[in-house]
CSV table of C-alpha atoms in Angstrom, one decimal:
chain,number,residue,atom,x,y,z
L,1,UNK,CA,-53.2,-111.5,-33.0
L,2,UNK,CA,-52.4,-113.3,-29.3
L,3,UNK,CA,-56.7,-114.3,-29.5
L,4,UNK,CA,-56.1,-116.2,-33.1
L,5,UNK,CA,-53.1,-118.1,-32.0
L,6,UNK,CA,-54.8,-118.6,-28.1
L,7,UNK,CA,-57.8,-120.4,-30.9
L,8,UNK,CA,-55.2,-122.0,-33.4
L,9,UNK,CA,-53.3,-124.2,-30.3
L,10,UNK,CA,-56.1,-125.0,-29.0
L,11,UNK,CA,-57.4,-126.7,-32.3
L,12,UNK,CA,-54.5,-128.6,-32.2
L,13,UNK,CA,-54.8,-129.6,-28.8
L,14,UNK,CA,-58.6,-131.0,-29.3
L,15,UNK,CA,-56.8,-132.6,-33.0
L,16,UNK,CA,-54.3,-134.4,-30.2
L,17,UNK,CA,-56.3,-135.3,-27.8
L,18,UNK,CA,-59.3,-137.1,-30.3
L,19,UNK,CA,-56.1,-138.9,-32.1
L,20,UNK,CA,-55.0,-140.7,-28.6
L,21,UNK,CA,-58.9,-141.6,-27.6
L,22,UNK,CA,-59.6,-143.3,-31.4
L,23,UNK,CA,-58.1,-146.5,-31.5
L,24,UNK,CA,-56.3,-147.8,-34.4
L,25,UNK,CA,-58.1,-150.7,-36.2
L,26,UNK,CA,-55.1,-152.9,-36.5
L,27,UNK,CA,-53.7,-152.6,-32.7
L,28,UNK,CA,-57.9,-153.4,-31.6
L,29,UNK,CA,-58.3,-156.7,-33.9
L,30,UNK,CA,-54.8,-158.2,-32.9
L,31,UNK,CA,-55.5,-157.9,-29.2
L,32,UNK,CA,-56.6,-161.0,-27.3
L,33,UNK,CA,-59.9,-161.3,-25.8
L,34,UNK,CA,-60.3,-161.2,-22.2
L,35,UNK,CA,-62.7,-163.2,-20.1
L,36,UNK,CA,-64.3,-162.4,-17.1
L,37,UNK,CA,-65.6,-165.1,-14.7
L,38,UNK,CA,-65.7,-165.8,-10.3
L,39,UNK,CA,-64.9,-161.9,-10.7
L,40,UNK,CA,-61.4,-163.2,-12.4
L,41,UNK,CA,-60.1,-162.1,-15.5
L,42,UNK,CA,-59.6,-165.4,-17.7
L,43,UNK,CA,-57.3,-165.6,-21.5
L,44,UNK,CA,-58.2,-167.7,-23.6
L,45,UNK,CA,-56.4,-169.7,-26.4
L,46,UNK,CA,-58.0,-172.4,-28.4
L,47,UNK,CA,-56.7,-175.5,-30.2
L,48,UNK,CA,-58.0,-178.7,-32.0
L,49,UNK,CA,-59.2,-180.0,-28.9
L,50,UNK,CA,-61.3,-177.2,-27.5
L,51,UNK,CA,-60.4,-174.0,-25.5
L,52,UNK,CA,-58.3,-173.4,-22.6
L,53,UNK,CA,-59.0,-170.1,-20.0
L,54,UNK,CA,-55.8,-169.4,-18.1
L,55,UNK,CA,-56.5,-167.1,-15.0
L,56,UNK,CA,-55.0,-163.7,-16.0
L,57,UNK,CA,-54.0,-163.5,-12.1
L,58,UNK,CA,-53.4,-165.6,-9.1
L,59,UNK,CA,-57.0,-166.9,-7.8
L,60,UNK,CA,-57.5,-167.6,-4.0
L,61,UNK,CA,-59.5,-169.8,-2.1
L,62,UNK,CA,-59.5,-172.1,0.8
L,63,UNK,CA,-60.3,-175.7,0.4
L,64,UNK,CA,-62.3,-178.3,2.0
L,65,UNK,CA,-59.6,-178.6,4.9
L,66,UNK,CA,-59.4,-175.1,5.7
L,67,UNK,CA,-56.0,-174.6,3.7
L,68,UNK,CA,-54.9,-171.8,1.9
L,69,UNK,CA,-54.7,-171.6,-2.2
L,70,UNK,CA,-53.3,-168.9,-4.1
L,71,UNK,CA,-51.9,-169.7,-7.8
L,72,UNK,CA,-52.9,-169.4,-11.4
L,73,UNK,CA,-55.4,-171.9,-12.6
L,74,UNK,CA,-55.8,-172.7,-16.5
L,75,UNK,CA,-59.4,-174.2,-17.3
L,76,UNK,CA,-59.6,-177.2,-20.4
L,77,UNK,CA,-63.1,-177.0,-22.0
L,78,UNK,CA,-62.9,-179.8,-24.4
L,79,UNK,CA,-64.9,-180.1,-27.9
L,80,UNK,CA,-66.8,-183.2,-25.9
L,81,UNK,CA,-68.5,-180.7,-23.2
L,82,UNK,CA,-65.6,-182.3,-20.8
L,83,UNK,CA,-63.8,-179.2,-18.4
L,84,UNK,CA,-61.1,-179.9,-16.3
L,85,UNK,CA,-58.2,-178.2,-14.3
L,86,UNK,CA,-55.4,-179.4,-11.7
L,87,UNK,CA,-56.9,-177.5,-9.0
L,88,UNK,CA,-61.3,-178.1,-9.2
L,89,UNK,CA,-61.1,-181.7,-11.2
L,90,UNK,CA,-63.2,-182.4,-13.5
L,91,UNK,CA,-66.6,-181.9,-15.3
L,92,UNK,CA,-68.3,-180.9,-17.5
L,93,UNK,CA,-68.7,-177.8,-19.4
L,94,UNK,CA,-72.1,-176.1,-21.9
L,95,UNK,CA,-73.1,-172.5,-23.0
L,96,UNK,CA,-76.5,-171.0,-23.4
L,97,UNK,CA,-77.7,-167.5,-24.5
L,98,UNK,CA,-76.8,-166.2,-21.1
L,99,UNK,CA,-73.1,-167.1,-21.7
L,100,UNK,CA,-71.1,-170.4,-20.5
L,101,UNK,CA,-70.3,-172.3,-17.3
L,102,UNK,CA,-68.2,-175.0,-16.4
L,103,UNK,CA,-69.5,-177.0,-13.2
L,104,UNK,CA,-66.4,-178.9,-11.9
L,105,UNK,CA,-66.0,-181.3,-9.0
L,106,UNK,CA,-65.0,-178.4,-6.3
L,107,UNK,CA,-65.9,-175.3,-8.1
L,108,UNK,CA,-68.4,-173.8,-11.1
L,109,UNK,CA,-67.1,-171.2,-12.8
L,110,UNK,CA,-69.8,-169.1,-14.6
L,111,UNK,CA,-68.6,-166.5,-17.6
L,112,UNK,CA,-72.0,-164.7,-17.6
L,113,UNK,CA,-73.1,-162.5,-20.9
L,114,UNK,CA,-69.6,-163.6,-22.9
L,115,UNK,CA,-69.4,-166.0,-26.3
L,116,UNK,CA,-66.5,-168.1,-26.7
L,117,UNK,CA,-64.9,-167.2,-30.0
L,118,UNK,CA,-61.5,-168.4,-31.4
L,119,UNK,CA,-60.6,-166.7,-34.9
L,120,UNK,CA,-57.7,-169.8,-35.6
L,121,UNK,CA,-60.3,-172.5,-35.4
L,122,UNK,CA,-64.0,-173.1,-35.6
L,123,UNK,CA,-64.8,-175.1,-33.0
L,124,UNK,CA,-68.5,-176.5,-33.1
L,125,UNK,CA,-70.6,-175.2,-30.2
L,126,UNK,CA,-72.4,-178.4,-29.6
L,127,UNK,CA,-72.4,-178.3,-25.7
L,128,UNK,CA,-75.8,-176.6,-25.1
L,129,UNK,CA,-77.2,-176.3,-21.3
């Protein structure tokens, strides 16, 4: 009797533990798409005007006089291959089968392997490299 109860809990232990690993398909398609690029995790929203990749966390660096940087940086790729932010200017910006890369006045940002996709527009993808 104590060996078929031992088996029965832990069926419903395995039943528990495979419900918490499978996600549920509504809480996986709502969720917004992550970005990785520099080694930075990026977020990106998109409007008429192109996409925009805000910096999921502060990024550091030092600039060309030796000072210190440390803040969130949002990156503007335009429908016109244009790319700017406040902190690397401008440039421009294209994508190729290996993924996309902005190359801006102080810094290139590369998002290697990863496809641009917003599900409220459809934005063109005229800005080959």
């Amino acid at each position: 009797m104590r060996e078929q109860i031992k088996w029965r809990n832990a069926g419903v232990f395995v039943l528990l533990a495979s419900l918490c690993v499978i996600p549920a398909p509504g809480l996986a398609q709502d969720a917004p798409t992550d970005y990785v690029g520099e080694n930075h995790v990026w977020v990106l929203n998109c409007n008429s005007h192109g996409y925009k990749l805000k910096s999921k966390y502060p990024l550091s660096w030092y600039d060309e006089n030796y000072r210190y940087h440390e803040k969130r940086v949002t990156l503007y790729m335009g429908k016109t291959c244009d790319a700017s932010t406040v902190s690397f200017g401008k440039g421009t910006w294209c994508w190729a089968n290996g993924g996309f890369v902005a190359d801006l006045v102080k810094r290139r940002i590369g998002f290697p392997r990863q496809e641009l996709i917003c599900d409220a527009q459809s934005l063109p993808m005229k800005c080959r490299c």
